[in-house]
Amino acid sequence: MNQDWVVVADDLVKTYKMGEVEVNALQGASVKIARGEVVSIMGPSGSGKSTMMNILGCLDRPTSGEYMLDGEVVANMTDDQLASVRNRKVGFVFQSFNLLSRQTALFNVELPLRYAGQVENRRQRAADALKAVGLEDRMTHRPTELSGGQQQRVAIARAIVNEPAIIMADEPTGNLDSKVGKEIMQLLLNLNKERGATLIIVTHDPVIAAQTQRIIKLRDGMVEDENMQNGGVQ
Amino acid sequence: MNLSQAILEALESLSSNKMRSGLTVLGIVIGVAAVIAMLAVGTGAQDSITGSISGIGTNLLFVFRGGGRMGGGTEVRNPKPLTLQDAAAIADPFAAPSVELVAPVLQDSLIVSAAGQTTTTNVSGVTPDYFPLRNYTLTEGDVITEEHLLGRASVAVIGPETADTLFGRRDGLIGEQITIEGQPFRIIGVLTAKGGGMFGSEDNQVLIPYSTAQTRLIQRRTRDQVDMLLVQVVDSESVPSAVEEVSAILRTRHRTEIGADDFTVFSQQDFLSTAATITSVLTIFLGGIAAISLLVGGIGIMNIMLVSVTERTKEIGLRKALGARKRDILTQFLTESSLLSLFGGIIGIAFGWLIAFIVEKVAIASGTPFYPRIGLDAILLATIFSAAVGLFFGIYPANRAANLEPVEALRYE
Ligand SMILES: Nc1ncnc2c1ncn2[C@@H]1O[C@H](COP(=O)(O)OP(=O)(O)OP(=O)(O)O)[C@@H](O)[C@H]1O
Ligand SMILES: [Mg+2]
């Protein structure tokens, strides 16, 4: 079967040196994720989920191992090239929203377009993204004037505005109550359905993981188990 | 991101913490205002000193006895005194074609009294040429004439300040009696006030006929000895040749060895350039002290930018996650620091101008007219310097921000 892989990571190792002590956050993890797939990453605290997410999102470099994101080998890229890859191919959704608190929702969503050097239609595209997450009437609000769920929607709009190959969410519902969390999860799944966005979600919540096509289980920096469900590939 | 966006964002960011931005700007304002005001005062001082030197007269040479007095040459033993014969020789139009007028002067500090008041003041024995040569004019009466010289007349022209001291007024003094070292003199004229000169009080002096001074008041070792010769040159281009002519005449007359002149010829230009050197050193000194406060302001900017970078570590991490390159972050922070110092520069120029203006008003009110001058060069210098300060002191914090690791920065709380 000839698959269209967005993420191909092989034997990822990440070692943190803390003085004399070495911490092996990842020790030989391999993952492949197909275009359009919805994957969750689970595992106990400290098992290396965030570390893996940061490497897959090109925020960090592995100590060793191969990684190809959407056809680009990122191993030897400079910091600025990595920045460009993040800008074009990855949309991040964080647990703590990470919005610029002094700026409007619209400005926050525009930010990736600014760094992409996009001048034309910037406002329009940001407005469209906000509409896609159901916030067309909150465009000029600042984060302090929005609820937690609304803030996370702004963050999701920001993640999709550049039409990236992949959306990475590290515990996106961790700071929200279960009802709002469910809505956010639904929104992400809808974006996957409507736009075909690839989705990787780190979560502790089995209910959320159950909504994804595949669960990657990490333990001590290694992939312990890949659990197919809901018609996943492979 | 382009520059106008960067500036807009920087403005928003700076205005979100107005108090802090304001105080940082204040540091630069004080620095730039100090630089502008000090340069203005320095240049003003230069102008007024230059002005008062020019006010002595035009195209003058001063001839003194003794070598190396101001020119830095060697001191000669037993210098011959300057004499009236020397003066006559220099006045010869064939020997010294560049010389227009020569005025011998005898000068001493003597006790002068009138109407019960007594004072010690400069008394000079002068010839009629002395008045046009020094640009002296009278508010009333007449100058000293050839007849006064021939008759060794007991007449005096007095300065306005001397008049104030002795009589308490400056007019209606013609015909009044004064005594110099106990000898009676009649006032025939009062000098026009020149104002605060740099060379003692030109307004506080008494001028009497040369011959009177020579015979009765200011006795020198030989009868024909003079204290100083004032020489007026025909025009400013001829000053160097006049110096040569005068020197040649005196060398021949005094039979001095080559390179061992027993006299000094000093031109007004020499005074001017000496004064210019002194005042520009003064200006640089004042400006330098002021520049230190600008430096302190710059350190203030660096401090605030470092705080701001630390505070916004998480924001920087986020921007990097969204695709900001190093140079985007660098631009962002450099724009902020440059804007801070540019604002400081502009406000500082206005403030410096205000200070210079106040100094001028105070100086005029206290009777010594003095005009601080703010040149375009000073404004340009201050603007460029303050922007450079912002850039220079912004580079370190901005670099720190640009080189943050995105993961580390995002984790920062
Ligand atoms: N910057 C770092 N320096 C040193 N050790 C680190 C660093 N980042 C992570 N680690 C270590 O790497 C391991 C994996 O951390 P990671 O954040 O990936 O865990 P996680 O699975 O995301 O945990 P959680 O569910 O609590 O978020 C942990 O043991 C952690 O202590
Ligand atoms: Mg984690």
PDB file of N, CA and C in Angstrom, chain A residues 28-67:
ATOM      1  N   GLY A  28      14.626   6.190  20.965  1.00  0.00           N
ATOM      2  CA  GLY A  28      14.376   5.352  19.811  1.00  0.00           C
ATOM      3  C   GLY A  28      12.905   5.213  19.454  1.00  0.00           C
ATOM      4  N   ALA A  29      12.205   6.334  19.400  1.00  0.00           N
ATOM      5  CA  ALA A  29      10.786   6.281  19.052  1.00  0.00           C
ATOM      6  C   ALA A  29      10.622   6.475  17.544  1.00  0.00           C
ATOM      7  N   SER A  30       9.792   5.645  16.905  1.00  0.00           N
ATOM      8  CA  SER A  30       9.504   5.802  15.486  1.00  0.00           C
ATOM      9  C   SER A  30       7.999   5.948  15.302  1.00  0.00           C
ATOM     10  N   VAL A  31       7.616   6.932  14.469  1.00  0.00           N
ATOM     11  CA  VAL A  31       6.187   7.093  14.150  1.00  0.00           C
ATOM     12  C   VAL A  31       6.019   7.460  12.690  1.00  0.00           C
ATOM     13  N   LYS A  32       4.895   7.057  12.142  1.00  0.00           N
ATOM     14  CA  LYS A  32       4.498   7.492  10.809  1.00  0.00           C
ATOM     15  C   LYS A  32       3.057   7.938  10.911  1.00  0.00           C
ATOM     16  N   ILE A  33       2.759   9.077  10.301  1.00  0.00           N
ATOM     17  CA  ILE A  33       1.380   9.546  10.337  1.00  0.00           C
ATOM     18  C   ILE A  33       0.981   9.941   8.917  1.00  0.00           C
ATOM     19  N   ALA A  34      -0.161   9.427   8.492  1.00  0.00           N
ATOM     20  CA  ALA A  34      -0.604   9.669   7.116  1.00  0.00           C
ATOM     21  C   ALA A  34      -1.352  10.988   7.015  1.00  0.00           C
ATOM     22  N   ARG A  35      -1.413  11.505   5.792  1.00  0.00           N
ATOM     23  CA  ARG A  35      -2.124  12.764   5.565  1.00  0.00           C
ATOM     24  C   ARG A  35      -3.600  12.582   5.882  1.00  0.00           C
ATOM     25  N   GLY A  36      -4.128  13.534   6.640  1.00  0.00           N
ATOM     26  CA  GLY A  36      -5.544  13.474   6.955  1.00  0.00           C
ATOM     27  C   GLY A  36      -5.875  12.619   8.154  1.00  0.00           C
ATOM     28  N   GLU A  37      -4.882  12.036   8.766  1.00  0.00           N
ATOM     29  CA  GLU A  37      -5.121  11.148   9.895  1.00  0.00           C
ATOM     30  C   GLU A  37      -5.340  11.957  11.176  1.00  0.00           C
ATOM     31  N   VAL A  38      -6.069  11.328  12.125  1.00  0.00           N
ATOM     32  CA  VAL A  38      -6.228  11.918  13.453  1.00  0.00           C
ATOM     33  C   VAL A  38      -5.623  10.955  14.460  1.00  0.00           C
ATOM     34  N   VAL A  39      -4.545  11.423  15.102  1.00  0.00           N
ATOM     35  CA  VAL A  39      -3.783  10.543  15.976  1.00  0.00           C
ATOM     36  C   VAL A  39      -3.712  11.149  17.363  1.00  0.00           C
ATOM     37  N   SER A  40      -3.828  10.313  18.386  1.00  0.00           N
ATOM     38  CA  SER A  40      -3.579  10.811  19.737  1.00  0.00           C
ATOM     39  C   SER A  40      -2.337  10.143  20.295  1.00  0.00           C
ATOM     40  N   ILE A  41      -1.628  10.896  21.122  1.00  0.00           N
ATOM     41  CA  ILE A  41      -0.451  10.360  21.785  1.00  0.00           C
ATOM     42  C   ILE A  41      -0.762  10.329  23.271  1.00  0.00           C
ATOM     43  N   MET A  42      -0.637   9.143  23.861  1.00  0.00           N
ATOM     44  CA  MET A  42      -0.924   9.004  25.287  1.00  0.00           C
ATOM     45  C   MET A  42       0.291   8.427  25.991  1.00  0.00           C
ATOM     46  N   GLY A  43       0.215   8.426  27.298  1.00  0.00           N
ATOM     47  CA  GLY A  43       1.317   7.867  28.072  1.00  0.00           C
ATOM     48  C   GLY A  43       1.411   8.560  29.405  1.00  0.00           C
ATOM     49  N   PRO A  44       2.052   7.916  30.365  1.00  0.00           N
ATOM     50  CA  PRO A  44       2.176   8.511  31.691  1.00  0.00           C
ATOM     51  C   PRO A  44       3.005   9.780  31.660  1.00  0.00           C
ATOM     52  N   SER A  45       2.874  10.536  32.694  1.00  0.00           N
ATOM     53  CA  SER A  45       3.609  11.790  32.789  1.00  0.00           C
ATOM     54  C   SER A  45       5.108  11.516  32.748  1.00  0.00           C
ATOM     55  N   GLY A  46       5.823  12.303  31.949  1.00  0.00           N
ATOM     56  CA  GLY A  46       7.262  12.124  31.840  1.00  0.00           C
ATOM     57  C   GLY A  46       7.663  11.068  30.837  1.00  0.00           C
ATOM     58  N   SER A  47       6.699  10.532  30.097  1.00  0.00           N
ATOM     59  CA  SER A  47       7.032   9.477  29.143  1.00  0.00           C
ATOM     60  C   SER A  47       7.602  10.036  27.835  1.00  0.00           C
ATOM     61  N   GLY A  48       7.562  11.356  27.675  1.00  0.00           N
ATOM     62  CA  GLY A  48       8.184  11.961  26.500  1.00  0.00           C
ATOM     63  C   GLY A  48       7.207  12.458  25.452  1.00  0.00           C
ATOM     64  N   LYS A  49       5.946  12.627  25.830  1.00  0.00           N
ATOM     65  CA  LYS A  49       4.936  13.052  24.859  1.00  0.00           C
ATOM     66  C   LYS A  49       5.235  14.461  24.318  1.00  0.00           C
ATOM     67  N   SER A  50       5.461  15.383  25.269  1.00  0.00           N
ATOM     68  CA  SER A  50       5.722  16.764  24.821  1.00  0.00           C
ATOM     69  C   SER A  50       7.028  16.848  24.055  1.00  0.00           C
ATOM     70  N   THR A  51       8.004  16.086  24.500  1.00  0.00           N
ATOM     71  CA  THR A  51       9.292  16.078  23.803  1.00  0.00           C
ATOM     72  C   THR A  51       9.102  15.642  22.356  1.00  0.00           C
ATOM     73  N   MET A  52       8.320  14.585  22.159  1.00  0.00           N
ATOM     74  CA  MET A  52       8.077  14.097  20.812  1.00  0.00           C
ATOM     75  C   MET A  52       7.323  15.123  19.981  1.00  0.00           C
ATOM     76  N   MET A  53       6.313  15.729  20.604  1.00  0.00           N
ATOM     77  CA  MET A  53       5.521  16.755  19.936  1.00  0.00           C
ATOM     78  C   MET A  53       6.410  17.904  19.458  1.00  0.00           C
ATOM     79  N   ASN A  54       7.327  18.345  20.332  1.00  0.00           N
ATOM     80  CA  ASN A  54       8.207  19.469  19.974  1.00  0.00           C
ATOM     81  C   ASN A  54       9.098  19.119  18.799  1.00  0.00           C
ATOM     82  N   ILE A  55       9.535  17.861  18.753  1.00  0.00           N
ATOM     83  CA  ILE A  55      10.396  17.463  17.639  1.00  0.00           C
ATOM     84  C   ILE A  55       9.583  17.342  16.358  1.00  0.00           C
ATOM     85  N   LEU A  56       8.390  16.733  16.460  1.00  0.00           N
ATOM     86  CA  LEU A  56       7.547  16.602  15.271  1.00  0.00           C
ATOM     87  C   LEU A  56       7.134  17.978  14.748  1.00  0.00           C
ATOM     88  N   GLY A  57       6.990  18.947  15.685  1.00  0.00           N
ATOM     89  CA  GLY A  57       6.583  20.294  15.278  1.00  0.00           C
ATOM     90  C   GLY A  57       7.761  21.169  14.898  1.00  0.00           C
ATOM     91  N   CYS A  58       8.971  20.605  14.856  1.00  0.00           N
ATOM     92  CA  CYS A  58      10.175  21.343  14.474  1.00  0.00           C
ATOM     93  C   CYS A  58      10.518  22.474  15.440  1.00  0.00           C
ATOM     94  N   LEU A  59      10.013  22.395  16.658  1.00  0.00           N
ATOM     95  CA  LEU A  59      10.404  23.374  17.663  1.00  0.00           C
ATOM     96  C   LEU A  59      11.752  22.997  18.266  1.00  0.00           C
ATOM     97  N   ASP A  60      12.081  21.725  18.149  1.00  0.00           N
ATOM     98  CA  ASP A  60      13.287  21.216  18.788  1.00  0.00           C
ATOM     99  C   ASP A  60      13.914  20.188  17.847  1.00  0.00           C
ATOM    100  N   ARG A  61      15.200  19.924  18.040  1.00  0.00           N
ATOM    101  CA  ARG A  61      15.880  18.934  17.198  1.00  0.00           C
ATOM    102  C   ARG A  61      16.137  17.668  18.007  1.00  0.00           C
ATOM    103  N   PRO A  62      16.010  16.509  17.374  1.00  0.00           N
ATOM    104  CA  PRO A  62      16.332  15.279  18.087  1.00  0.00           C
ATOM    105  C   PRO A  62      17.850  15.156  18.254  1.00  0.00           C
ATOM    106  N   THR A  63      18.279  14.442  19.304  1.00  0.00           N
ATOM    107  CA  THR A  63      19.714  14.193  19.480  1.00  0.00           C
ATOM    108  C   THR A  63      20.207  13.293  18.355  1.00  0.00           C
ATOM    109  N   SER A  64      19.383  12.284  17.994  1.00  0.00           N
ATOM    110  CA  SER A  64      19.672  11.501  16.791  1.00  0.00           C
ATOM    111  C   SER A  64      18.363  10.963  16.244  1.00  0.00           C
ATOM    112  N   GLY A  65      18.410  10.445  15.035  1.00  0.00           N
ATOM    113  CA  GLY A  65      17.199   9.928  14.408  1.00  0.00           C
ATOM    114  C   GLY A  65      16.833  10.722  13.179  1.00  0.00           C
ATOM    115  N   GLU A  66      16.045  10.124  12.322  1.00  0.00           N
ATOM    116  CA  GLU A  66      15.634  10.750  11.070  1.00  0.00           C
ATOM    117  C   GLU A  66      14.229  11.309  11.213  1.00  0.00           C
ATOM    118  N   TYR A  67      14.034  12.469  10.580  1.00  0.00           N
ATOM    119  CA  TYR A  67      12.670  12.998  10.595  1.00  0.00           C
ATOM    120  C   TYR A  67      12.383  13.725   9.284  1.00  0.00           C
TER     121      TYR A  67
END
